[in-house]
XYZ file of N, CA and C in Angstrom:
495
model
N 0.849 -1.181 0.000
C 0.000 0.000 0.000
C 0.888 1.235 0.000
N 0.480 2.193 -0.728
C 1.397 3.357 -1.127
C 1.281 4.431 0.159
N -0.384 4.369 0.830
C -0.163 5.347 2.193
C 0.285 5.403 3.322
N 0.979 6.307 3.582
C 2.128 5.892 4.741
C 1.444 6.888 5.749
N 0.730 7.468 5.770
C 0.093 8.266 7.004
C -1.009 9.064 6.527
N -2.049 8.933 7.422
C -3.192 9.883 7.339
C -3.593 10.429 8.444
N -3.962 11.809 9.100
C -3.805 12.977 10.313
C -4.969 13.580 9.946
N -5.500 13.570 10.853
C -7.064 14.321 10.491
C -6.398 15.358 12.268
N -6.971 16.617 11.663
C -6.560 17.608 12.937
C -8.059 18.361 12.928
N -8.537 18.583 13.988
C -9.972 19.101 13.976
C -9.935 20.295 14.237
N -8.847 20.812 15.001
C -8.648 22.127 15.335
C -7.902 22.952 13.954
N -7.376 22.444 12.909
C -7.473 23.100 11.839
C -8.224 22.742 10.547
N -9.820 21.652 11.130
C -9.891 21.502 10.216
C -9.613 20.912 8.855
N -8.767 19.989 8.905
C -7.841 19.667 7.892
C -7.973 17.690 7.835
N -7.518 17.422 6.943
C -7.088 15.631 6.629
C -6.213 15.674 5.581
N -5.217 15.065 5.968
C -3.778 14.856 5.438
C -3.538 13.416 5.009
N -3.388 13.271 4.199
C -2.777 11.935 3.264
C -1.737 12.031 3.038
N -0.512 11.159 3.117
C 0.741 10.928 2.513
C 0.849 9.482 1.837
N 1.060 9.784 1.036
C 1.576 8.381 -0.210
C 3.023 8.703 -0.731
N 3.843 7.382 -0.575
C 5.081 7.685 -1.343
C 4.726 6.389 -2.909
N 5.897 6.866 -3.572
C 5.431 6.169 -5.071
C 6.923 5.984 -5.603
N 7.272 4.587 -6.093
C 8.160 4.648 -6.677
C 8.560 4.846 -7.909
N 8.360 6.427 -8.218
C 8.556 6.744 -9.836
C 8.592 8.149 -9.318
N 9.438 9.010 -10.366
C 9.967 10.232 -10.087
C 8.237 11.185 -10.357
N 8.588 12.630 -9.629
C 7.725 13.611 -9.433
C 6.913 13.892 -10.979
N 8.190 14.061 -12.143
C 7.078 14.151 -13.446
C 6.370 12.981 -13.503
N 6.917 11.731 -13.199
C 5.360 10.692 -13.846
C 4.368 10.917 -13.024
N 4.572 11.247 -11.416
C 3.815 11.322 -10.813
C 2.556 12.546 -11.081
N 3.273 13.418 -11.650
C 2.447 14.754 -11.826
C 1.550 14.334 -13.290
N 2.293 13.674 -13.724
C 0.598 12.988 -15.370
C -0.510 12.520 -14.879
N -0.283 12.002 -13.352
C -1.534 11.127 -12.513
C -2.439 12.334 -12.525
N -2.312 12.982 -12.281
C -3.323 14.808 -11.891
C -3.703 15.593 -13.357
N -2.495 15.667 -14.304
C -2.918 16.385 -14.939
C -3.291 15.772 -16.597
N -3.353 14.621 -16.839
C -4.287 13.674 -17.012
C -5.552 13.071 -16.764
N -6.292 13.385 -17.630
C -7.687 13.440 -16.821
C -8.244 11.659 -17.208
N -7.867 10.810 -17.918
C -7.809 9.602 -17.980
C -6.980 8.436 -17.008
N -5.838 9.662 -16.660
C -5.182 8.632 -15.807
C -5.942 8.732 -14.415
N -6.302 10.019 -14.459
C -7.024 10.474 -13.108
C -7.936 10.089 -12.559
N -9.072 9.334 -13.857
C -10.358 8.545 -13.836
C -9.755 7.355 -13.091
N -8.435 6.624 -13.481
C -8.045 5.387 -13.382
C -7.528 5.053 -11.465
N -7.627 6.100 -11.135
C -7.505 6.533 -9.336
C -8.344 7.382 -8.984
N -8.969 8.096 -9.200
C -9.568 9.082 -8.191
C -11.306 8.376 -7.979
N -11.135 8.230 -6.857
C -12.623 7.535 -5.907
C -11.705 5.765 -5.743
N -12.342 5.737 -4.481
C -12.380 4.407 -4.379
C -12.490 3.002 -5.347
N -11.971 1.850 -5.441
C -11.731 0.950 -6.842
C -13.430 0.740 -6.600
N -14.433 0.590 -5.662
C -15.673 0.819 -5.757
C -16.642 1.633 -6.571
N -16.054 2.628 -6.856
C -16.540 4.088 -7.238
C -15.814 4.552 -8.206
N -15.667 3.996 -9.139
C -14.749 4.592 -10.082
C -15.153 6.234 -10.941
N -14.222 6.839 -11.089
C -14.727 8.348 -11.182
C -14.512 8.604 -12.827
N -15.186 9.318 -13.752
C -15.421 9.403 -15.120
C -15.451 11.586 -15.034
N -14.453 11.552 -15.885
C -14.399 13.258 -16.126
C -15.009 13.669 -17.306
N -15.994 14.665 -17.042
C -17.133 14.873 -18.028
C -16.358 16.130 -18.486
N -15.880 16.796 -17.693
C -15.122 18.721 -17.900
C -13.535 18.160 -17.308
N -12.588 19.047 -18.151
C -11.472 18.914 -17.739
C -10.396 20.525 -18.189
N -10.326 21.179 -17.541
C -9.994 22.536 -17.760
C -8.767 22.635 -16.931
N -7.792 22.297 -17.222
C -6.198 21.817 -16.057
C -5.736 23.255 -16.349
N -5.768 24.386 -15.715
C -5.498 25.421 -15.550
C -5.730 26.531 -14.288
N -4.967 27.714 -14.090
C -5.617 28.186 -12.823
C -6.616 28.923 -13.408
N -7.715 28.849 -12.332
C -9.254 28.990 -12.861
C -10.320 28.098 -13.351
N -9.487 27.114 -13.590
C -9.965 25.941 -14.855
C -10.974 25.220 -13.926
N -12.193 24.678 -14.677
C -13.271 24.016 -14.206
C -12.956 22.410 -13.993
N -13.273 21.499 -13.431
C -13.033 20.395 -13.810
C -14.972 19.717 -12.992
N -15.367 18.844 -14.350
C -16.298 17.595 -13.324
C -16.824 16.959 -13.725
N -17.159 15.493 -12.590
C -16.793 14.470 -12.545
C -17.960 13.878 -11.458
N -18.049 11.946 -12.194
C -18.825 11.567 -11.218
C -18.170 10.429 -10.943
N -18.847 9.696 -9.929
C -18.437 8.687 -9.273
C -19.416 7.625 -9.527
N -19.003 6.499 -10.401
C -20.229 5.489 -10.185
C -20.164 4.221 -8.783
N -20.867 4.360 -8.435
C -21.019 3.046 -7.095
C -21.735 1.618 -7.769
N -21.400 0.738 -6.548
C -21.770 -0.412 -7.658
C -23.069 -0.589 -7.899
N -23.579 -0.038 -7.713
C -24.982 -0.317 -7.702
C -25.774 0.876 -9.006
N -24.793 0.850 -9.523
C -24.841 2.072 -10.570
C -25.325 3.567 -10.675
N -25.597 3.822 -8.882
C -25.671 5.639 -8.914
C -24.463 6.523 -8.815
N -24.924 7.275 -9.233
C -23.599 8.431 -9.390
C -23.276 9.814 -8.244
N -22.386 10.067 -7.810
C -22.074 10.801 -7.022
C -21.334 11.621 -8.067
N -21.840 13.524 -7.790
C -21.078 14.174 -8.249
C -20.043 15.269 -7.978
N -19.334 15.641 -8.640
C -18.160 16.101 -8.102
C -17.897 17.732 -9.191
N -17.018 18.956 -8.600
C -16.703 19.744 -8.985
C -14.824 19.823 -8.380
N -14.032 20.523 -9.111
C -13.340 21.115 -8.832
C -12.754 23.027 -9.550
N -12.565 23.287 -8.901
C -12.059 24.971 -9.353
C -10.207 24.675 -8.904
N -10.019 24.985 -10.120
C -7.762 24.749 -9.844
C -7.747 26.411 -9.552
N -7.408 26.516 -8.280
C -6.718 27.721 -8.029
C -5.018 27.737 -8.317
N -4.303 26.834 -8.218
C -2.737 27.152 -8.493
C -2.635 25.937 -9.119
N -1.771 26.196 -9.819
C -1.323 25.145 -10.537
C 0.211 25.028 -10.914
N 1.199 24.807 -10.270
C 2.693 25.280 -9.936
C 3.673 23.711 -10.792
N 3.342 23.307 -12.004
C 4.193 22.207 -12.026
C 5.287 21.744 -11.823
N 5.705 20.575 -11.824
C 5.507 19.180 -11.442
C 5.104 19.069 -9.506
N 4.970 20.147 -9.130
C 5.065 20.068 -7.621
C 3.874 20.227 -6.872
N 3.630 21.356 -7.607
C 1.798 21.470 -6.316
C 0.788 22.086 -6.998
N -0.683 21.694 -6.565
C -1.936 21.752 -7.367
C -2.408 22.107 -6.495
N -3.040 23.565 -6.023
C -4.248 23.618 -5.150
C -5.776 23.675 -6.390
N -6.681 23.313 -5.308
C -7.928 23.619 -5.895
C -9.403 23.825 -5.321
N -10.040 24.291 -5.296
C -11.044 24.075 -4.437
C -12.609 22.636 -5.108
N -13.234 21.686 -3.909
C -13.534 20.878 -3.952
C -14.907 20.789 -3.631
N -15.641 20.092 -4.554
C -17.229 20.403 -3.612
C -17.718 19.134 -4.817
N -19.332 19.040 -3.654
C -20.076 18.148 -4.223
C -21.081 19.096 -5.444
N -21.592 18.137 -6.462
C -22.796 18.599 -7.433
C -23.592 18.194 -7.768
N -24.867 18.841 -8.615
C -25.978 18.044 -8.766
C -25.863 17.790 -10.169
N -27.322 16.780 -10.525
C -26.857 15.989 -11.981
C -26.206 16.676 -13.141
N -26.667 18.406 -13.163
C -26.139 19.281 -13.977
C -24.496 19.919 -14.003
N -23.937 19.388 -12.952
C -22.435 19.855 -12.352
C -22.981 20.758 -11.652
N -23.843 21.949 -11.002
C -24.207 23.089 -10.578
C -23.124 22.534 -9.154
N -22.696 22.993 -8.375
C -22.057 23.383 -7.155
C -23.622 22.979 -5.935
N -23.468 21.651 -4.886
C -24.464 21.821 -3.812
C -24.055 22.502 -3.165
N -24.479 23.883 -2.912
C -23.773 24.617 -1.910
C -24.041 24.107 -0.316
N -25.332 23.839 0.045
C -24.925 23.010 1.115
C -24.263 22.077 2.212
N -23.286 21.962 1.071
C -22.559 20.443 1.394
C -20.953 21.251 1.922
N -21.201 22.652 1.187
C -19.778 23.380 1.289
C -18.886 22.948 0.557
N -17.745 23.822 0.493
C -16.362 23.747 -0.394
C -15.482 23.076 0.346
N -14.855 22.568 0.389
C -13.115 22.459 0.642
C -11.740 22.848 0.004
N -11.082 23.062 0.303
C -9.601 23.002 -0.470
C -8.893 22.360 -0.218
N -8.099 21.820 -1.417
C -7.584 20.741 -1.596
C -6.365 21.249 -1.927
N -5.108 21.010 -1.494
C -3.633 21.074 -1.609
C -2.885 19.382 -2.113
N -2.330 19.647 -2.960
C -1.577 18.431 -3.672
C -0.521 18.573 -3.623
N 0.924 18.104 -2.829
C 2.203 18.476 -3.455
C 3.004 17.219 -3.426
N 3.760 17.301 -4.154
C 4.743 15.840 -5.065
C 6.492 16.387 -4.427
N 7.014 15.893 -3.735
C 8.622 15.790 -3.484
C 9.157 14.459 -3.828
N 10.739 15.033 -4.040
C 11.139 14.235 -4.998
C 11.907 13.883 -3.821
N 11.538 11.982 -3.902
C 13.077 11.195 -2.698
C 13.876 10.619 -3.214
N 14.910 11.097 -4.568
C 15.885 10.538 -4.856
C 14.931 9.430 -6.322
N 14.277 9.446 -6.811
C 13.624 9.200 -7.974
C 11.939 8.630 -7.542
N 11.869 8.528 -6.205
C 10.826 8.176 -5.490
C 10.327 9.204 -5.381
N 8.847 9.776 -5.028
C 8.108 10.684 -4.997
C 6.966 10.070 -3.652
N 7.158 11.938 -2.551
C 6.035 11.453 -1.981
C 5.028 12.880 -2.243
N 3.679 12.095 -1.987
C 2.254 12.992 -2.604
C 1.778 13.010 -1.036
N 1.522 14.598 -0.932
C 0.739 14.714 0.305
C -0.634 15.283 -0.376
N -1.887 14.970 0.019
C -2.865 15.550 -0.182
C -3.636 16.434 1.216
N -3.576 17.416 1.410
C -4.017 18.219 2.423
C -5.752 18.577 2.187
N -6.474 18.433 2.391
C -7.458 19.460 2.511
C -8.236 20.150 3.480
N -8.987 20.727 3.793
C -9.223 21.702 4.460
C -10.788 22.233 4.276
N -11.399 21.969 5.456
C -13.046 22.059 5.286
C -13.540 23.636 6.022
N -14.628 24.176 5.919
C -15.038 25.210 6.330
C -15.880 25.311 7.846
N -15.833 24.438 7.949
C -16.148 23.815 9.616
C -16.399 22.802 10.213
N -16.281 22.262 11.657
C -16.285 21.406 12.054
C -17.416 20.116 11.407
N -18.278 20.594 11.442
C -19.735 19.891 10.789
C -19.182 19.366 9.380
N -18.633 20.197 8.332
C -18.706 19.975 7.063
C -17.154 18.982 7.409
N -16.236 18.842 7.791
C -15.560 18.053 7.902
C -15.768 16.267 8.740
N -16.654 16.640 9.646
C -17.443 15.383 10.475
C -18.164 14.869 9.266
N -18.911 15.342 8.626
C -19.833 14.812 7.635
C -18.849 14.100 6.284
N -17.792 14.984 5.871
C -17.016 14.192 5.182
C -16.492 12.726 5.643
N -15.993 12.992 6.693
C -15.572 11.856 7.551
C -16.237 10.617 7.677
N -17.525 10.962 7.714
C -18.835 10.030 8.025
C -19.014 9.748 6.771
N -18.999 10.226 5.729
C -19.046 9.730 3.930
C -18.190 8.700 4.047
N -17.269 8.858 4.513
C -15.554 7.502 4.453
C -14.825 8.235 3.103
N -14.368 9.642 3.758
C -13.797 10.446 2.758
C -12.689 9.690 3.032
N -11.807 9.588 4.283
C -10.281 9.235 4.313
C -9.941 7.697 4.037
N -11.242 6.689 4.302
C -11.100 5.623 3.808
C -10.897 5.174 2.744
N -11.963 6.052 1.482
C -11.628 6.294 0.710
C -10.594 6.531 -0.260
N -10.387 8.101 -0.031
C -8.877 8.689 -0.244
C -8.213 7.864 -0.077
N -7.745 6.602 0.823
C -6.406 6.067 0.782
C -6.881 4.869 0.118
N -8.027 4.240 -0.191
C -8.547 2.932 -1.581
C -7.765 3.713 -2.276
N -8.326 5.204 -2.108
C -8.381 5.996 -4.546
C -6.796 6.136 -4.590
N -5.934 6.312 -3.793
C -4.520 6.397 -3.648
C -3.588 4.939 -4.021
N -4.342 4.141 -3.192
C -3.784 2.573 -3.282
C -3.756 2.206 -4.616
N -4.680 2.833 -5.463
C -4.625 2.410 -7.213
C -3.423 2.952 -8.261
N -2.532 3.738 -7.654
C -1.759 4.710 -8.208
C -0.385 4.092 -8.666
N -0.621 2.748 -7.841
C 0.680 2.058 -8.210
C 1.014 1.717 -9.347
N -0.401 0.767 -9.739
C -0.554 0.562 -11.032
C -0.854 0.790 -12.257
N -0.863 2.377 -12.409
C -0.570 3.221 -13.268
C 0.818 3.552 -13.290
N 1.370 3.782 -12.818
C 2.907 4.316 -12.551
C 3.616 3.144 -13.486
N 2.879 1.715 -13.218
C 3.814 1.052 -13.321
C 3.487 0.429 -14.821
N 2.815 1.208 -14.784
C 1.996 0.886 -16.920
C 1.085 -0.127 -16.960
N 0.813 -0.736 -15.997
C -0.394 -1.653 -15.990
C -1.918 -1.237 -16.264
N -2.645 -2.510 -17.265
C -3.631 -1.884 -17.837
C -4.136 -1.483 -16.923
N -5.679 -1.142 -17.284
C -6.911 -0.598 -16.450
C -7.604 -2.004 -16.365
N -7.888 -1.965 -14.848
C -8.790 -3.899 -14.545
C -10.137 -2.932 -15.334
């Protein structure tokens, strides 16, 4: 398994993922800015995620759903606020309805991505950051971090050129 630590801190709000990967920071950075490879990890191997919008820029739109096995869809937005290559991707994160529209209810998050290089090994921290206690408990209670470290665990086998199961 590629995750080597996950830190949920309540007093800032925040859940932290670390994955190390054995393949240098550029292959690692095609996982993100690839929106096929991105389908091929992002959500749980349960939930596999399909990118309808893909706008890899700062400002840029991106979205996306999640199918479960039972064939409903969960939807997804992102807004790329920075985009600094091969090293770090912020963006902001939220749920949507069937149209992509933003649930504002559900609230935003931000999402921080950064890639260091360990000597041709690469580790990926994913940070994000909720708007309050509630909207982070409720993520939690989704099985956001359980998650996150399934949709992470798949990353190997892209890296390593293996098809798509």
């Amino acid at each position: 398994m590629t995750v080597i630590s996950s830190t949920k801190n309540p007093e800032a709000l925040s859940l932290t993922i670390v994955a190390e990967f054995d393949a240098g920071v550029e292959r690692v950075w095609q996982i993100w800015e690839d929106p096929r490879q991105l389908e091929r990890w992002w959500g749980p191997p349960t939930w596999p995620a399909t990118f309808e919008e893909f706008d890899f820029r700062p400002g840029g739109k991106s979205t996306y759903y999640m199918t479960g096995p039972d064939g409903s869809r969960a939807r997804g937005w992102w807004r790329f606020t920075a985009i600094g290559a091969p090293g770090r991707l912020e963006l902001d994160d939220g749920f949507a309805d069937d149209f992509g529209n933003p649930v504002e209810d559900m609230g935003t998050a931000r999402m921080a991505a950064t890639l260091e290089d360990l000597g041709g090994r690469t580790r990926m921290t994913i940070a994000s950051t909720f708007e309050s206690e509630e909207q982070m408990q409720k993520m939690l209670d989704m099985g956001m971090e359980e998650g996150m470290g399934q949709a992470m665990g798949q990353i190997d086998a892209i890296l390593a050129g293996q098809p798509a199961a």
